[in-house]
Amino acid sequence: MQQSNVQIGGRIKRLRRQRKISQAALAEALGISPSYLNLIEHNRRRMTVPLLFKAASYFGVEPGEFAESEEPRLAGDLMELFGDDLFVDCDLTNQDISDLATSNPAVGRAVMRLYDRYRSLNTVANPVSAQIEAGDSVTTDAVSDFLQQNANYFAVLEAAAERIRADIDHASDSFEHGLRTYLHNVFGLQWRLAALPPGKTRKVDADRGEILTADLLPAETAAFTVAQHLGRISAGSAIQQLIVAASLPEEAQPVARNALTAYFAAALMMPYEPFLQACKETRYDIERIGRRFRASFEQVCHRMTTLQRPGRSGVPLHLVRTDIAGNISKRFSLSGIHIPRHSGACPRWNVYGAFLNPDRINAQVSQMPDGQRFFCIAKAVTKGGYRHNEPKRHLSIGLGCHVSFAGELVYSDGVDVSNMELAVAIGVGCRICPRAGCAQRAHPAAGHRMAIDDSERSENFYANT
């Protein structure tokens, strides 16, 4: 495993401070000088593989847990922010922004929140321009940040799901039958299929003691939506405590509640330890695991990103979901890759190319402008369309890891991830991507003054200008 390209200094520094360990003491334990450790903690030196494992052993964590690092992600978000035309005259360099993210992450997060609020107010004042500029709302940004700050792992919800799953398994060998029995015995609810109005997937009739799911839903979707409601009524207080502790904006709380009940549902359908074991046994074979747990492709991918139990973690992954218009509706990254917060992502990324090869898992070694490489898979899926003439939703699900973990995924078999020539150069978004000569550039690079030569014309107007 080649871990040297992963910037993990911030993670080591946080662990050291949390455990009140001096730099000198940690440096002595690792067999390096305090000055060298200081450079590592500020991401100015790379970790070698032996040193990584020594640090993991010292802190009692798995090496993969070090891949989570807030600073690179925050720096990427800030670079995207400062790429806005609003800051064109500020003369900020990428190093200035990286220094802010590293030395004052709290200030960096405050700047992000202020900018999100500015965009929200600008959307209200300029509804037409808001329709032109694609981007997440303040609400979804706040919830994405909340999940990211918790590494998409919530021990209290895992524990609640495990307790209920034990009762379900005791009631029946079939998860669906056991879930029905549990709902009836504990909450007096009968689960049955019904012909619900178009667009409705679930309805709870408290007066009749029924929970209804649309009779046209796939079995895994019906089970998930019932498990999500079970999360609302059985783990509601724990979910509310998580939301209150996060100090989320009021408008973001319903979205956060939906995300956490969905987390509970996934933990109930795919219990942590059996699911982690299945990931290791199959090397993250999504479709094979889906058959084992009777879950959809997207459900399995999402569950894979939650495997962050201390001492029992999985591969640190990123997840992105986008539609054919490029709207990103889910984004989460533990791999270190930067997923755009506001602007559209790079069209060279396989999460978009997957639409050209539906029902097939597309693999790609993606290289970011800073040189870091990631192993990414993506698959286009369809949702809806269960009724005659009902339109379908076309989505692409992207999952990936830092290239150093690629060997742990079955999809890397036959791919020479060490071959730099196979890597596809991608960026975060055209406005902040430094690759001026890209033929697929849709916008001029932020901070780059265009110089047009009328005697020559590039394939792309914005390339090499």
PDB file of N, CA and C in Angstrom, residues 176 180 191-196 211-217 222:
ATOM      1  N   GLU A 176     -37.620  -9.335   6.278  1.00  0.00           N
ATOM      2  CA  GLU A 176     -38.899  -8.683   6.010  1.00  0.00           C
ATOM      3  C   GLU A 176     -39.986  -9.200   6.948  1.00  0.00           C
ATOM      4  N   ARG A 180     -41.921  -7.096   9.976  1.00  0.00           N
ATOM      5  CA  ARG A 180     -43.371  -7.014  10.123  1.00  0.00           C
ATOM      6  C   ARG A 180     -43.794  -7.410  11.532  1.00  0.00           C
ATOM      7  N   TRP A 191     -47.909  -3.726   8.525  1.00  0.00           N
ATOM      8  CA  TRP A 191     -47.294  -3.251   7.280  1.00  0.00           C
ATOM      9  C   TRP A 191     -47.926  -3.992   6.114  1.00  0.00           C
ATOM     10  N   ARG A 192     -48.485  -3.248   5.182  1.00  0.00           N
ATOM     11  CA  ARG A 192     -49.046  -3.881   4.001  1.00  0.00           C
ATOM     12  C   ARG A 192     -48.829  -3.008   2.771  1.00  0.00           C
ATOM     13  N   LEU A 193     -48.915  -3.634   1.619  1.00  0.00           N
ATOM     14  CA  LEU A 193     -48.776  -2.928   0.352  1.00  0.00           C
ATOM     15  C   LEU A 193     -50.113  -2.305  -0.023  1.00  0.00           C
ATOM     16  N   ALA A 194     -50.050  -1.168  -0.705  1.00  0.00           N
ATOM     17  CA  ALA A 194     -51.275  -0.478  -1.103  1.00  0.00           C
ATOM     18  C   ALA A 194     -51.025   0.305  -2.377  1.00  0.00           C
ATOM     19  N   ALA A 195     -52.100   0.641  -3.067  1.00  0.00           N
ATOM     20  CA  ALA A 195     -52.016   1.467  -4.282  1.00  0.00           C
ATOM     21  C   ALA A 195     -52.040   2.930  -3.861  1.00  0.00           C
ATOM     22  N   LEU A 196     -50.855   3.470  -3.591  1.00  0.00           N
ATOM     23  CA  LEU A 196     -50.755   4.857  -3.135  1.00  0.00           C
ATOM     24  C   LEU A 196     -50.766   5.807  -4.336  1.00  0.00           C
ATOM     25  N   ILE A 211     -49.011   0.854   8.377  1.00  0.00           N
ATOM     26  CA  ILE A 211     -47.971   1.530   7.595  1.00  0.00           C
ATOM     27  C   ILE A 211     -48.039   0.931   6.191  1.00  0.00           C
ATOM     28  N   LEU A 212     -48.317   1.797   5.230  1.00  0.00           N
ATOM     29  CA  LEU A 212     -48.546   1.369   3.865  1.00  0.00           C
ATOM     30  C   LEU A 212     -47.369   1.750   2.983  1.00  0.00           C
ATOM     31  N   THR A 213     -46.959   0.830   2.139  1.00  0.00           N
ATOM     32  CA  THR A 213     -45.934   1.140   1.146  1.00  0.00           C
ATOM     33  C   THR A 213     -46.512   0.872  -0.241  1.00  0.00           C
ATOM     34  N   ALA A 214     -46.082   1.679  -1.208  1.00  0.00           N
ATOM     35  CA  ALA A 214     -46.606   1.553  -2.567  1.00  0.00           C
ATOM     36  C   ALA A 214     -46.342   0.154  -3.111  1.00  0.00           C
ATOM     37  N   ASP A 215     -47.365  -0.448  -3.693  1.00  0.00           N
ATOM     38  CA  ASP A 215     -47.244  -1.828  -4.158  1.00  0.00           C
ATOM     39  C   ASP A 215     -46.361  -1.978  -5.388  1.00  0.00           C
ATOM     40  N   LEU A 216     -45.907  -0.875  -5.961  1.00  0.00           N
ATOM     41  CA  LEU A 216     -45.064  -0.967  -7.149  1.00  0.00           C
ATOM     42  C   LEU A 216     -43.573  -0.764  -6.839  1.00  0.00           C
ATOM     43  N   LEU A 217     -43.229  -0.577  -5.585  1.00  0.00           N
ATOM     44  CA  LEU A 217     -41.826  -0.362  -5.220  1.00  0.00           C
ATOM     45  C   LEU A 217     -41.033  -1.659  -5.283  1.00  0.00           C
ATOM     46  N   ALA A 222     -39.001  -0.771  -0.575  1.00  0.00           N
ATOM     47  CA  ALA A 222     -40.104  -0.836   0.372  1.00  0.00           C
ATOM     48  C   ALA A 222     -39.585  -1.137   1.778  1.00  0.00           C
TER      49      ALA A 222
END
